[in-house]
């Protein structure tokens, strides 16, 4: 039996637009399961990022509910949301978004420091481990502007998981990266997932999407398709790509 | 030249861009306009008030057709021969001689006025002021017995008002009067001028005159005469020269008790408004400097954050000149609008406050705005701003389209030497400090601004500290005295010894001064002289104290004015007697606006001087002062009258200085507010991304705002230290320069904790709070914005 960690019901998001309203998400139901790697695909402008933000508590839904740990995060106060963001969720941006005046090490450690219960030494220890895991420990005292985009993104992954989040969200984490770096970051995400990390990743890149166990397809603010794949193994790429491609074609991608 | 052509050629595009820019950057446009408004409004208000006070004084002299020279005498000293000699002098046009009765002391409201004053009968020339200060009254109600008119300067000194009673002491006894109105007396009415004229009823005048006449014999010190001289039209001499020359030939000035030319009267009367407005204008110039710093700062941040935009504009064929013209137009327009609005506000303000100095100058202001001066100041403002904008936009030249578009990121100013680690315990503070150290250049402007504000606030504290009571005299090089003793007869050595013994039984005497104060002729001019029993008690500036009978020490201002040096000999005269005296040194003395000198009492006696000496005592502590005074008054009732000395400075001045202090503090805060707001707004635009990221990783808005506030606090703290250091080094010198005119040439600046802490804490707290408030926008930043950018 799969354990649900996050479930949204009737999720809607609208923006004020030219005096009227732009309905970006309409009545979406979605569940995220413990330890699962879920991928959201869809055309540009279909509302993928909007959905990810609404689910991760980065933005508030207009209607509907997002249940996490028995509570509706749509109704949470700003303070509670902030706590959720640093202790329960991790987020990876397409543009890395490291803080420019903090070193890589500090970028990773700072959210760790926000956890009042964790001793600073523990945070530093874990930061060091993560940076090693992401192969950026040799440049940990560099500033983001002094390292490559791939290194920045690996650091951003480390930052996202510093507090052992229940759910890791990634919005096109490889969108700004070249091929080699893309593979590196995807391998990291896969590895984290193998260790039990739940991941929800938005992408429109096939090579990235195949890392997922379950792929959802978003169109005009609705989920119109779902594909479940076997667990990912290195070397599977070709066959998974064919499978996903066929599925996408059936959805008129 | 190319720049100008570019400006004209691109007028249309610039206008379009300008409109868009102003709409877009409303924040900094408004801030610059607002800052200019404040400066223009305050400058014009201050200049307007000052000019109105000055014009009021000039107009009053004209209206009263005041004489060029006024001399007062003991009646018996002014002979008919002297009068006719003056009348026949070809440099003299008219002479008017009149009588008065001398009042040695006035008590009103429990406050004493100890200068020699004159009671006269009202005549055709007597004019009263309207209650609302809008001008003079048409009528002068005939005074009844027991009624009196006095000038405002007296009321200011004793904190009295119309309707209250005043007791005047004459040789014929004490008389009580009810003040019925305020006398219009531009010549002697000002609070800074010691002599005062009153009008009393014919009846009272006759009675007091008779009583005085009964008292004494030949040398009657209770009745006086005055002479008002108007110089002939073809006499080319200045009034000071006229008085000197006339005295040289006739001795009329030396024979008098005192004299004053109209020029000097105007000088003394307007001295205080002059000083106050100079100080405020210096402050406003500093504010102007702040505005320029803010402008440069804001432009360079704008250039930095619009690097790409400018690159794109350049790629489209926009020249550097055109982009700079855009900035120029934007900032100058903001300043222009601010200045116009400021002037519009300030004129009614100046009108409303025109009579601010009334308590001091004692004549109503005549509203006038010095348009030319304002025009010149505005021109300077615009030229300086244009230069600042020009310099601040130099960078634009170096933007190459390629580099900008290919994403040349803004440089990161990062200095690892200042790199404190981020700590968990002080997370907000250490992050704030990092934000601060990583963009130090951005805060340079803040350092300078805070530095200037703190510097000025501290300087003002030093000043008000100086002007207040005991410290005023400390600044003058005198130790303030707690007990003053006025003689009822000439005191002897034994008297002094006994008084000292009596005081010493209760409290230790720190220092004692025995002296008098009179106008002597000094190189033919009437200058205040203080004969001291022991001149060596006075703190010396240069040289040595007078030791022998033929030695004097002078104030530095007097030395300057007469082009003298220590070691020179001068001619001193008292009531016709003359002698040569050697200048041995200089003292810091504020009496009579610093135009005074000191001689030993024996030295003065050589000229026949025999006025009674006062005693002044500086005590180790002032807890028992009142009791000691009472005891002295009981024990030596026939010999002296003792009183406790409270404040050196009259309320009228203190009020104005307090007012000035409040203005400066309020403006400093207001400026901090606007500057913080402006810098915050800019920083906010640049850091929107980081704020989003911090929010995404779980920082609350409150935490982020705290970081913001701490960062500005850090900048303010550093700026404060710079300002404090500058104040420590320069305040005294600058005040000395500014206040040379009142006779304070050397400031003893004691930098107490309060002098430092008050401005620093006010500015730092202001920056902290304002930054916290200005950063409320942090709340509005949604994380999703990160994706859209
Ligand atoms: N703050 C906003 N105000 C108005 N409209 C918005 C806002 N944010 C998103 N939208 C609109 O909502 C729609 C979905 O945007 P979203 O960013 O979720 O798309 P996406 O699927 O992530 O696209 P992409 O693949 O290009 O990232 C778009 O049409 C976008 O213009
Ligand atoms: Mg997107």
Short mmCIF file of N, CA and C and ligand atoms in Angstrom, two decimals, chain A residues 13-17 22-25 41-53 59 94 171-172 202-204 218, chain B residues 784-785 787-788, ligand 1:
data_model
loop_
_atom_site.label_atom_id
_atom_site.label_comp_id
_atom_site.label_asym_id
_atom_site.label_seq_id
_atom_site.Cartn_x
_atom_site.Cartn_y
_atom_site.Cartn_z
N UNK A 13 -6.34 27.63 -9.56
CA UNK A 13 -5.52 28.85 -9.42
C UNK A 13 -5.87 29.77 -10.57
N UNK A 14 -6.25 31.00 -10.22
CA UNK A 14 -6.57 31.99 -11.26
C UNK A 14 -5.75 33.24 -11.02
N UNK A 15 -5.46 33.92 -12.11
CA UNK A 15 -4.78 35.22 -11.99
C UNK A 15 -5.67 36.29 -12.56
N UNK A 16 -5.60 37.45 -11.95
CA UNK A 16 -6.29 38.60 -12.54
C UNK A 16 -5.58 38.89 -13.86
N UNK A 17 -6.37 39.09 -14.88
CA UNK A 17 -5.76 39.22 -16.20
C UNK A 17 -6.61 40.13 -17.06
N UNK A 22 -7.80 34.79 -15.37
CA UNK A 22 -7.17 33.74 -16.16
C UNK A 22 -7.12 32.50 -15.28
N UNK A 23 -7.88 31.51 -15.67
CA UNK A 23 -7.91 30.28 -14.87
C UNK A 23 -6.79 29.38 -15.35
N UNK A 24 -5.76 29.25 -14.53
CA UNK A 24 -4.60 28.47 -14.95
C UNK A 24 -4.75 27.01 -14.53
N UNK A 25 -5.22 26.80 -13.31
CA UNK A 25 -5.46 25.43 -12.86
C UNK A 25 -6.94 25.28 -12.55
N UNK A 41 4.49 16.66 -16.76
CA UNK A 41 4.85 17.17 -18.07
C UNK A 41 3.72 18.02 -18.60
N UNK A 42 3.99 18.72 -19.69
CA UNK A 42 2.94 19.54 -20.30
C UNK A 42 3.57 20.61 -21.14
N UNK A 43 2.78 21.19 -22.00
CA UNK A 43 3.29 22.22 -22.89
C UNK A 43 3.62 23.48 -22.09
N UNK A 44 4.38 24.34 -22.73
CA UNK A 44 4.70 25.60 -22.05
C UNK A 44 3.43 26.40 -21.82
N UNK A 45 3.26 26.90 -20.64
CA UNK A 45 2.08 27.69 -20.33
C UNK A 45 0.90 26.84 -19.87
N UNK A 46 1.13 25.55 -19.73
CA UNK A 46 0.01 24.70 -19.33
C UNK A 46 -0.29 24.80 -17.83
N UNK A 47 0.63 25.35 -17.11
CA UNK A 47 0.38 25.56 -15.69
C UNK A 47 1.20 24.66 -14.78
N UNK A 48 2.26 24.07 -15.29
CA UNK A 48 3.07 23.14 -14.50
C UNK A 48 3.69 23.82 -13.27
N UNK A 49 4.34 24.92 -13.56
CA UNK A 49 5.00 25.62 -12.44
C UNK A 49 3.96 26.08 -11.43
N UNK A 50 2.87 26.59 -11.94
CA UNK A 50 1.82 27.07 -11.06
C UNK A 50 1.36 25.96 -10.12
N UNK A 51 1.20 24.77 -10.69
CA UNK A 51 0.77 23.63 -9.88
C UNK A 51 1.82 23.30 -8.82
N UNK A 52 3.08 23.28 -9.25
CA UNK A 52 4.16 22.93 -8.33
C UNK A 52 4.22 23.92 -7.17
N UNK A 53 4.06 25.17 -7.50
CA UNK A 53 4.11 26.20 -6.45
C UNK A 53 2.95 26.09 -5.49
N UNK A 59 3.09 29.21 -3.07
CA UNK A 59 2.03 30.12 -3.49
C UNK A 59 0.71 29.51 -3.02
N UNK A 94 14.71 26.17 -11.66
CA UNK A 94 15.38 26.05 -12.95
C UNK A 94 16.63 26.92 -12.98
N UNK A 171 11.49 22.36 -10.26
CA UNK A 171 10.84 22.96 -11.43
C UNK A 171 11.87 23.08 -12.55
N UNK A 172 11.81 22.16 -13.49
CA UNK A 172 12.77 22.13 -14.58
C UNK A 172 14.20 22.31 -14.08
N UNK A 202 8.90 18.91 -12.33
CA UNK A 202 8.25 19.43 -13.52
C UNK A 202 9.28 19.49 -14.63
N UNK A 203 8.90 19.02 -15.81
CA UNK A 203 9.84 19.11 -16.93
C UNK A 203 9.08 18.98 -18.25
N UNK A 204 9.66 19.49 -19.31
CA UNK A 204 9.10 19.10 -20.60
C UNK A 204 10.18 18.45 -21.46
N UNK A 218 -0.18 17.50 -18.01
CA UNK A 218 -1.04 18.65 -17.70
C UNK A 218 -1.35 19.39 -18.99
N UNK B 784 6.67 32.55 -6.50
CA UNK B 784 6.48 32.21 -7.91
C UNK B 784 7.06 33.26 -8.84
N UNK B 785 7.25 34.47 -8.30
CA UNK B 785 7.84 35.51 -9.14
C UNK B 785 9.21 35.12 -9.65
N UNK B 787 10.13 32.44 -10.90
CA UNK B 787 10.09 31.68 -12.14
C UNK B 787 9.82 32.62 -13.30
N UNK B 788 9.04 33.64 -13.02
CA UNK B 788 8.65 34.52 -14.11
C UNK B 788 9.75 35.45 -14.57
N1 LIG C 1 1.39 35.88 -11.69
C1 LIG C 1 0.73 35.60 -12.85
N2 LIG C 1 -0.16 36.49 -13.32
C2 LIG C 1 -0.84 36.22 -14.46
N3 LIG C 1 -0.69 35.13 -15.16
C3 LIG C 1 0.21 34.20 -14.75
C4 LIG C 1 0.97 34.40 -13.56
N4 LIG C 1 1.76 33.32 -13.36
C5 LIG C 1 1.50 32.48 -14.41
N5 LIG C 1 0.58 33.03 -15.22
C6 LIG C 1 0.04 32.39 -16.43
O1 LIG C 1 -0.37 31.08 -16.13
C7 LIG C 1 -0.08 30.22 -17.17
C8 LIG C 1 0.72 29.06 -16.67
O2 LIG C 1 1.97 29.49 -16.25
P1 LIG C 1 3.08 28.48 -15.71
O3 LIG C 1 4.28 29.25 -15.40
O4 LIG C 1 2.50 27.63 -14.67
O5 LIG C 1 3.31 27.59 -17.02
P2 LIG C 1 4.35 26.41 -17.23
O6 LIG C 1 3.59 25.27 -17.57
O7 LIG C 1 5.25 26.34 -16.07
O8 LIG C 1 5.14 26.95 -18.49
P3 LIG C 1 6.70 26.76 -18.85
O9 LIG C 1 6.84 25.39 -19.35
O10 LIG C 1 6.91 27.76 -19.91
O11 LIG C 1 7.44 27.04 -17.62
C9 LIG C 1 0.64 31.01 -18.23
O12 LIG C 1 -0.27 31.34 -19.24
C10 LIG C 1 1.09 32.24 -17.49
O13 LIG C 1 1.07 33.34 -18.37
#
